[in-house]
CSV table of C-alpha atoms in Angstrom, one decimal:
chain,number,residue,atom,x,y,z
A,1,MET,CA,-8.6,-23.2,-2.3
A,2,ARG,CA,-5.0,-23.6,-1.1
A,3,HIS,CA,-3.8,-21.7,-4.2
A,4,VAL,CA,-6.2,-18.8,-3.5
A,5,LEU,CA,-5.2,-18.7,0.2
A,6,LYS,CA,-1.5,-18.5,-0.7
A,7,ALA,CA,-2.2,-15.8,-3.3
A,8,ALA,CA,-4.2,-14.0,-0.6
A,9,ALA,CA,-1.4,-14.0,1.9
A,10,LEU,CA,0.8,-12.5,-0.8
A,11,ALA,CA,-1.7,-9.9,-1.9
A,12,LEU,CA,-2.3,-8.7,1.7
A,13,LEU,CA,1.3,-7.5,1.7
A,14,SER,CA,0.6,-5.1,-1.2
A,15,LEU,CA,-1.6,-2.6,0.7
A,16,SER,CA,0.3,0.5,-0.5
A,17,ALA,CA,1.3,-0.2,-4.1
A,18,PRO,CA,0.4,-2.4,-7.0
A,19,ALA,CA,3.0,-5.0,-8.0
A,20,VAL,CA,5.7,-5.0,-10.7
A,21,ALA,CA,8.7,-7.1,-11.4
A,22,ASP,CA,11.3,-7.4,-14.1
A,23,ALA,CA,9.2,-10.1,-15.7
A,24,CYS,CA,6.3,-7.8,-16.0
A,25,LYS,CA,6.5,-5.6,-19.1
A,26,GLY,CA,4.4,-2.5,-19.5
A,27,ARG,CA,4.6,1.1,-20.5
A,28,ASN,CA,4.5,4.3,-18.4
A,29,LEU,CA,1.1,5.8,-19.1
A,30,PHE,CA,2.4,9.3,-18.4
A,31,ASP,CA,4.3,9.1,-21.7
A,32,THR,CA,1.0,9.0,-23.7
A,33,MET,CA,-1.2,10.9,-21.3
A,34,PRO,CA,-3.1,13.9,-22.7
A,35,ALA,CA,-1.6,17.2,-21.7
A,36,ASP,CA,-4.8,18.3,-20.0
A,37,ARG,CA,-4.9,15.3,-17.7
A,38,LYS,CA,-1.2,15.8,-16.8
A,39,ALA,CA,-2.0,19.4,-15.9
A,40,ARG,CA,-4.9,18.4,-13.7
A,41,ILE,CA,-2.8,15.8,-11.8
A,42,GLU,CA,0.0,18.4,-11.4
A,43,ASN,CA,-2.5,20.9,-10.0
A,44,ALA,CA,-4.0,18.3,-7.6
A,45,VAL,CA,-0.6,17.6,-6.0
A,46,ARG,CA,0.8,21.1,-6.0
A,47,ASP,CA,-0.2,22.1,-2.4
A,48,VAL,CA,0.1,18.7,-0.7
A,49,PRO,CA,2.5,18.7,2.2
A,50,PHE,CA,5.6,16.6,1.6
A,51,ARG,CA,4.3,15.4,-1.7
A,52,GLU,CA,7.8,14.5,-3.0
A,53,GLY,CA,10.6,12.4,-1.4
A,54,LEU,CA,11.1,9.0,0.0
A,55,LEU,CA,13.7,9.5,2.8
A,56,PHE,CA,13.4,11.9,5.7
A,57,GLN,CA,14.7,12.6,9.2
A,58,ALA,CA,12.5,13.9,12.0
A,59,GLU,CA,14.1,15.4,15.0
A,60,LYS,CA,12.9,17.0,18.2
A,61,GLY,CA,15.6,17.7,20.6
A,62,ASP,CA,17.5,14.5,21.0
A,63,HIS,CA,14.5,12.4,19.6
A,64,ARG,CA,15.4,11.1,16.1
A,65,ILE,CA,13.4,9.2,13.6
A,66,THR,CA,14.6,8.2,10.2
A,67,LEU,CA,11.7,7.6,7.9
A,68,VAL,CA,11.6,5.9,4.5
A,69,GLY,CA,8.6,5.4,2.2
A,70,THR,CA,8.7,1.9,0.8
A,71,TYR,CA,7.4,0.0,-2.2
A,72,HIS,CA,6.2,-3.5,-1.2
A,73,PHE,CA,7.5,-5.5,-4.2
A,74,GLY,CA,10.8,-6.3,-5.7
A,75,ASP,CA,12.7,-4.0,-8.0
A,76,ALA,CA,16.5,-3.7,-8.7
A,77,ARG,CA,16.2,0.0,-8.0
A,78,HIS,CA,15.8,-0.7,-4.3
A,79,ALA,CA,19.5,-1.4,-3.9
A,80,PRO,CA,20.8,2.2,-3.5
A,81,MET,CA,18.2,2.8,-0.7
A,82,VAL,CA,19.2,-0.3,1.1
A,83,ASP,CA,22.8,0.7,1.0
A,84,ARG,CA,21.9,4.2,2.2
A,85,LEU,CA,19.9,2.9,5.1
A,86,ARG,CA,22.2,0.1,6.2
A,87,PRO,CA,24.2,2.3,8.7
A,88,PHE,CA,21.0,3.9,10.0
A,89,ILE,CA,19.5,0.5,10.7
A,90,THR,CA,22.8,-0.8,12.3
A,91,ASP,CA,22.9,2.2,14.7
A,92,ALA,CA,19.1,2.2,15.4
A,93,ALA,CA,17.5,1.1,18.6
A,94,ALA,CA,14.8,-0.6,16.4
A,95,LEU,CA,13.3,-0.8,12.9
A,96,TYR,CA,9.6,-0.1,12.8
A,97,VAL,CA,7.6,-1.6,9.9
A,98,GLU,CA,3.9,-2.1,9.1
A,99,ALA,CA,4.2,-5.8,9.7
A,100,GLY,CA,7.3,-7.7,10.9
A,101,PRO,CA,8.0,-11.4,10.4
A,102,ARG,CA,5.9,-12.4,13.4
A,103,GLU,CA,2.9,-10.4,12.2
A,104,GLU,CA,3.2,-11.7,8.6
A,105,SER,CA,3.4,-15.3,10.0
A,106,ARG,CA,0.3,-14.8,12.1
A,107,LEU,CA,-1.6,-13.3,9.1
A,108,THR,CA,-0.7,-16.2,6.9
A,109,GLU,CA,-1.8,-18.8,9.4
A,110,ALA,CA,-5.1,-17.0,10.0
A,111,LEU,CA,-5.8,-16.9,6.3
A,112,LYS,CA,-5.1,-20.6,6.0
A,113,SER,CA,-7.1,-21.7,9.0
A,114,ASP,CA,-10.1,-19.4,8.5
A,115,PRO,CA,-11.2,-19.1,4.8
A,116,SER,CA,-14.2,-16.9,5.9
A,117,LEU,CA,-11.8,-14.0,6.4
A,118,MET,CA,-11.8,-13.8,2.6
A,119,VAL,CA,-14.7,-15.9,1.5
A,120,ASP,CA,-18.4,-15.1,2.3
A,121,PRO,CA,-20.0,-18.5,2.6
A,122,ASP,CA,-23.6,-17.3,3.3
A,123,GLY,CA,-24.4,-14.0,1.6
A,124,PRO,CA,-25.4,-13.3,-2.0
A,125,THR,CA,-22.7,-14.1,-4.5
A,126,LEU,CA,-20.8,-11.4,-6.5
A,127,PRO,CA,-22.6,-12.4,-9.8
A,128,GLU,CA,-25.9,-11.8,-8.0
A,129,ARG,CA,-24.7,-8.4,-6.7
A,130,LEU,CA,-23.1,-7.1,-9.9
A,131,THR,CA,-24.6,-6.5,-13.4
A,132,PRO,CA,-23.9,-9.4,-15.9
A,133,GLU,CA,-21.4,-7.2,-17.7
A,134,GLU,CA,-19.5,-6.3,-14.5
A,135,TRP,CA,-19.4,-9.9,-13.4
A,136,GLN,CA,-18.1,-11.1,-16.8
A,137,GLN,CA,-15.3,-8.4,-16.7
A,138,LEU,CA,-14.5,-9.3,-13.1
A,139,SER,CA,-14.5,-13.1,-13.5
A,140,THR,CA,-12.2,-12.8,-16.5
A,141,ALA,CA,-9.8,-10.5,-14.6
A,142,MET,CA,-9.7,-12.8,-11.6
A,143,ALA,CA,-9.2,-15.9,-13.7
A,144,ASP,CA,-6.1,-14.2,-15.1
A,145,ARG,CA,-5.0,-13.9,-11.4
A,146,GLY,CA,-5.5,-17.6,-10.7
A,147,SER,CA,-9.0,-17.5,-9.2
A,148,PRO,CA,-11.7,-19.5,-11.0
A,149,ALA,CA,-15.1,-17.9,-11.3
A,150,VAL,CA,-16.7,-20.4,-8.8
A,151,ILE,CA,-14.3,-19.2,-6.1
A,152,THR,CA,-14.3,-15.5,-7.1
A,153,SER,CA,-18.1,-15.5,-6.8
A,154,ARG,CA,-17.8,-15.9,-3.0
A,155,LEU,CA,-14.7,-13.8,-2.3
A,156,ARG,CA,-15.2,-10.7,-0.1
A,157,PRO,CA,-15.2,-7.5,-2.2
A,158,TRP,CA,-12.3,-5.8,-0.3
A,159,TYR,CA,-10.0,-8.7,-1.2
A,160,VAL,CA,-11.2,-8.8,-4.8
A,161,SER,CA,-10.5,-5.1,-5.2
A,162,MET,CA,-6.9,-5.6,-3.9
A,163,MET,CA,-6.3,-8.5,-6.2
A,164,LEU,CA,-7.4,-6.5,-9.2
A,165,GLY,CA,-4.5,-4.1,-8.6
A,166,ILE,CA,-1.9,-6.8,-9.0
A,167,SER,CA,-0.5,-7.8,-12.3
A,168,PRO,CA,-1.0,-11.5,-13.1
A,169,CYS,CA,2.7,-11.8,-14.1
A,170,MET,CA,3.7,-10.5,-10.7
A,171,LEU,CA,1.6,-13.2,-8.9
A,172,ASP,CA,3.3,-15.8,-11.1
A,173,ALA,CA,6.7,-14.3,-10.2
A,174,MET,CA,5.9,-14.4,-6.5
A,175,GLN,CA,4.7,-18.0,-6.8
A,176,SER,CA,8.0,-19.0,-8.5
A,177,THR,CA,10.0,-17.4,-5.6
A,178,GLY,CA,8.1,-19.1,-2.8
A,179,GLY,CA,6.0,-16.1,-2.1
A,180,LYS,CA,8.8,-13.7,-1.4
A,181,THR,CA,7.9,-10.2,-2.6
A,182,GLY,CA,11.5,-8.8,-2.4
A,183,GLY,CA,10.0,-5.4,-1.5
A,184,LEU,CA,12.0,-2.7,0.3
A,185,ASP,CA,10.3,-3.5,3.6
A,186,HIS,CA,11.5,-7.1,3.4
A,187,LEU,CA,15.0,-6.0,2.4
A,188,LEU,CA,15.3,-3.7,5.3
A,189,VAL,CA,13.9,-6.3,7.7
A,190,HIS,CA,16.7,-8.6,6.4
A,191,GLN,CA,19.3,-5.9,7.1
A,192,ALA,CA,17.9,-5.5,10.7
A,193,GLN,CA,18.1,-9.2,11.3
A,194,LYS,CA,21.7,-9.2,10.1
A,195,ALA,CA,22.5,-6.3,12.4
A,196,GLU,CA,20.5,-7.8,15.3
A,197,THR,CA,18.5,-4.6,15.4
A,198,PRO,CA,15.0,-5.3,17.0
A,199,ILE,CA,12.1,-5.2,14.6
A,200,ARG,CA,8.8,-3.7,15.8
A,201,ALA,CA,5.4,-3.6,14.2
A,202,LEU,CA,3.5,-0.3,13.8
A,203,GLU,CA,0.1,-2.1,14.1
A,204,PRO,CA,-1.5,-5.4,15.0
A,205,TRP,CA,-1.3,-8.3,12.5
A,206,ASP,CA,-5.1,-8.3,11.9
A,207,THR,CA,-5.5,-4.6,11.1
A,208,ILE,CA,-6.4,-5.3,7.5
A,209,PHE,CA,-9.7,-6.9,8.5
A,210,ASP,CA,-10.8,-4.0,10.6
A,211,LEU,CA,-10.2,-1.5,7.7
A,212,TYR,CA,-13.2,-2.9,5.8
A,213,ALA,CA,-15.4,-4.3,8.5
A,214,ASP,CA,-18.2,-1.7,8.4
A,215,LEU,CA,-18.4,-0.8,4.7
A,216,THR,CA,-22.0,-0.7,3.3
A,217,PRO,CA,-22.9,-3.2,0.6
A,218,ALA,CA,-22.9,-0.3,-1.9
A,219,GLN,CA,-19.4,0.8,-0.8
A,220,GLU,CA,-18.1,-2.7,-1.2
A,221,LEU,CA,-19.3,-3.0,-4.8
A,222,ASP,CA,-18.0,0.5,-5.7
A,223,MET,CA,-14.5,-0.6,-4.5
A,224,ILE,CA,-14.7,-3.4,-7.2
A,225,ARG,CA,-16.1,-1.1,-9.9
A,226,ALA,CA,-13.4,1.5,-9.2
A,227,ALA,CA,-10.7,-1.2,-9.5
A,228,LEU,CA,-12.0,-3.0,-12.6
A,229,PRO,CA,-10.9,-0.6,-15.4
A,230,SER,CA,-7.2,-0.8,-14.6
A,231,ALA,CA,-7.2,-4.5,-14.2
A,232,ALA,CA,-7.1,-5.1,-17.9
A,233,TYR,CA,-3.8,-3.0,-18.2
A,234,ALA,CA,-2.3,-3.9,-14.8
A,235,ASP,CA,1.2,-4.1,-16.1
A,236,ASP,CA,1.0,-0.6,-17.6
A,237,TYR,CA,-0.6,0.7,-14.4
A,238,ALA,CA,2.1,-0.9,-12.2
A,239,VAL,CA,5.0,0.4,-14.3
A,240,THR,CA,3.5,3.9,-14.3
A,241,LEU,CA,3.1,4.0,-10.5
A,242,THR,CA,6.4,2.3,-9.8
A,243,ASP,CA,8.3,4.8,-12.0
A,244,ALA,CA,6.6,7.6,-10.1
A,245,TYR,CA,7.7,6.0,-6.8
A,246,PHE,CA,11.3,5.7,-7.8
A,247,SER,CA,11.3,9.3,-9.0
A,248,GLY,CA,10.0,10.4,-5.6
A,249,ASN,CA,6.7,11.7,-6.9
A,250,VAL,CA,4.8,10.1,-4.1
A,251,TRP,CA,1.4,11.9,-4.1
A,252,GLN,CA,1.3,11.8,-7.9
A,253,ILE,CA,0.7,8.1,-7.5
A,254,TRP,CA,-2.5,8.8,-5.6
A,255,GLU,CA,-3.9,11.4,-7.9
A,256,PHE,CA,-3.0,9.4,-11.0
A,257,GLY,CA,-5.4,6.7,-9.6
A,258,ARG,CA,-8.1,9.3,-9.0
A,259,PHE,CA,-8.0,10.8,-12.5
A,260,ASP,CA,-7.8,7.4,-14.1
A,261,ALA,CA,-11.0,6.4,-12.3
A,262,TYR,CA,-12.7,9.6,-13.4
A,263,ASP,CA,-12.0,8.7,-17.0
A,264,ASN,CA,-12.4,4.9,-17.0
A,265,SER,CA,-14.4,3.6,-14.1
A,266,GLY,CA,-17.8,4.5,-15.4
A,267,LEU,CA,-18.6,6.0,-11.9
A,268,PRO,CA,-19.8,9.6,-11.5
A,269,LYS,CA,-17.0,11.9,-10.4
A,270,SER,CA,-18.7,12.4,-7.0
A,271,GLU,CA,-18.6,8.6,-6.4
A,272,VAL,CA,-15.0,8.4,-7.4
A,273,ASP,CA,-14.2,11.2,-4.9
A,274,GLU,CA,-16.2,9.4,-2.2
A,275,GLN,CA,-14.3,6.2,-2.9
A,276,MET,CA,-10.9,8.0,-2.8
A,277,SER,CA,-11.8,9.8,0.4
A,278,LEU,CA,-12.9,6.6,2.0
A,279,ALA,CA,-9.8,4.7,0.9
A,280,GLN,CA,-7.5,7.5,2.1
A,281,GLN,CA,-9.2,7.6,5.5
A,282,ARG,CA,-9.2,3.9,6.0
A,283,LEU,CA,-5.9,2.9,4.4
A,284,MET,CA,-3.7,5.9,5.3
A,285,ASP,CA,-5.0,8.7,7.5
A,286,ASP,CA,-6.5,6.7,10.4
A,287,ARG,CA,-3.5,4.4,10.5
A,288,ASN,CA,-1.1,7.3,10.4
A,289,ARG,CA,-2.6,8.8,13.4
A,290,LYS,CA,-2.2,5.6,15.4
A,291,TRP,CA,1.4,5.2,14.2
A,292,ILE,CA,2.4,8.6,15.5
A,293,LYS,CA,2.2,7.5,19.1
A,294,VAL,CA,4.1,4.3,18.4
A,295,LEU,CA,6.9,6.2,16.7
A,296,ILE,CA,7.1,8.9,19.3
A,297,ASP,CA,7.2,6.4,22.1
A,298,GLY,CA,9.8,4.4,20.2
A,299,ALA,CA,12.0,7.5,19.7
A,300,ASP,CA,11.6,8.4,23.4
A,301,LYS,CA,12.8,5.0,24.5
A,302,ALA,CA,15.7,5.1,22.0
A,303,ARG,CA,16.7,8.5,23.2
A,304,ALA,CA,17.5,7.1,26.6
A,305,ASN,CA,20.3,5.2,25.1
A,306,GLY,CA,21.5,8.0,22.8
A,307,ARG,CA,20.0,6.4,19.7
A,308,GLY,CA,17.3,6.9,17.2
A,309,ILE,CA,14.8,4.6,15.3
A,310,VAL,CA,14.2,3.8,11.7
A,311,ALA,CA,10.6,3.6,10.3
A,312,ALA,CA,9.8,2.0,7.0
A,313,PHE,CA,6.3,1.9,5.6
A,314,GLY,CA,4.3,2.4,2.4
A,315,ALA,CA,5.3,5.6,0.7
A,316,LEU,CA,1.8,7.0,0.5
A,317,HIS,CA,1.8,7.3,4.3
A,318,LEU,CA,4.4,10.0,4.1
A,319,PRO,CA,2.6,13.0,2.4
A,320,GLY,CA,-0.6,14.9,3.0
A,321,GLN,CA,-2.2,16.9,5.8
A,322,ALA,CA,-2.7,13.6,7.8
A,323,GLY,CA,0.5,12.1,6.5
A,324,VAL,CA,3.1,10.8,9.0
A,325,LEU,CA,5.5,13.7,8.2
A,326,ASN,CA,3.0,16.4,8.7
A,327,LEU,CA,1.6,14.8,11.9
A,328,LEU,CA,5.2,14.6,13.3
A,329,GLN,CA,5.7,18.2,12.4
A,330,ASP,CA,2.5,19.1,14.3
A,331,GLN,CA,4.1,17.4,17.3
A,332,GLY,CA,7.1,19.7,17.2
A,333,TYR,CA,9.4,17.6,15.1
A,334,ALA,CA,11.7,19.3,12.5
A,335,ILE,CA,11.5,17.4,9.2
A,336,ARG,CA,14.4,17.2,6.8
A,337,ARG,CA,14.4,15.5,3.5
A,338,LEU,CA,17.5,13.3,2.9
A,339,ASP,CA,17.1,12.2,-0.7
A,340,GLY,CA,16.5,15.5,-2.4
C-alpha cells in the first residue's frame, strides 16, 4: 500500500497533462492520423479563444499579470521558458501556482494518513461494477502501473482514471528520482525560491477531492471507460500531447482526447461529449473562475509596490470561453501574447 500511496501523491500532480520523459519512447499520433480526423480536430479548435500560446501578459492600468501555461512533468524543452521567465519571477511580488510546496506537502501527508481518500473500503469493488472484459483490461493496465489487481479493485474511480493517463515508464522514472516530476511548475517554484519571491497557491491543497465528490456511480465508471483505450498506448499518447504543448497548440490537446475517445472508447458520441463537458467544467472552468479573484487581488496588492505577479498553471487553463485569459479580458485586462 505504501507504494500505491506514493504513486498516488505523484499522480495527483498531473491534473493537466499526461506524463512523458526522455526514458519514455513513443510516436506522435498526428503523424499517422487519418486526414479526416485531423480536419475535424482543426475545425473544433478554430474558434476557441486563445487556443494557441503558452506565455501571455495581462494588463489593466498599472495592474500586471504574466501568465504561463505549464506542463507538469519533466522535459528538456522547458529550459528556454525557465530562462525567459527568470527575470519576471525575480521582479514579481509573488509567483502564483496551483499548489506550492506547502500544499503539496499537506496533500502527500493526507494521502499517507488516510487511505480512504483513494480507496473505497466498503462499497462494491470495481470488478463487481465493470464487465469482465473491462475489468480484465483495467487490471492489466493498472498492474503495468504498479498496482496489483487486489488493490486496484478497491481504488476510487477518479484516481484510477488519472493513473491510466500516465505512462508506466514515467512512473518508474519518477520513482527513480525520488518522486520529483521536474515539471515547469516545479522549475519555476525553484526559481522563485532562489530569488526569494513569495510563492502563493491558487487554490486549497484538498481541491482535488472536491472535484469528484458528487459524481454519480455511472459517471464514475464512464471516467474509467473513457480513459481505458489510451492506456495501452500511453507512451504514444503522451508524446503526441507533449509535442502539441511545446508547439503551443494548447486546445488541440483537448480536442485530440475527444476525437480519440469517439473512435476508441466504445462509448456513444453523446456520452463522450458528456464526459468531456463534465471534465472541462470540473477540472478547468469552475477552477478558473475561482482563480480570477485570487489573481486580480494579487495584482492589486503588487501594484501598490509598483510590481506585477507571475502565474503558472496547467496550459489547458489558458484557452476557451471560460479560460483564464478570456475571463481576465472580460474584467477589462488587455491580453498580449509573448511567445508568438
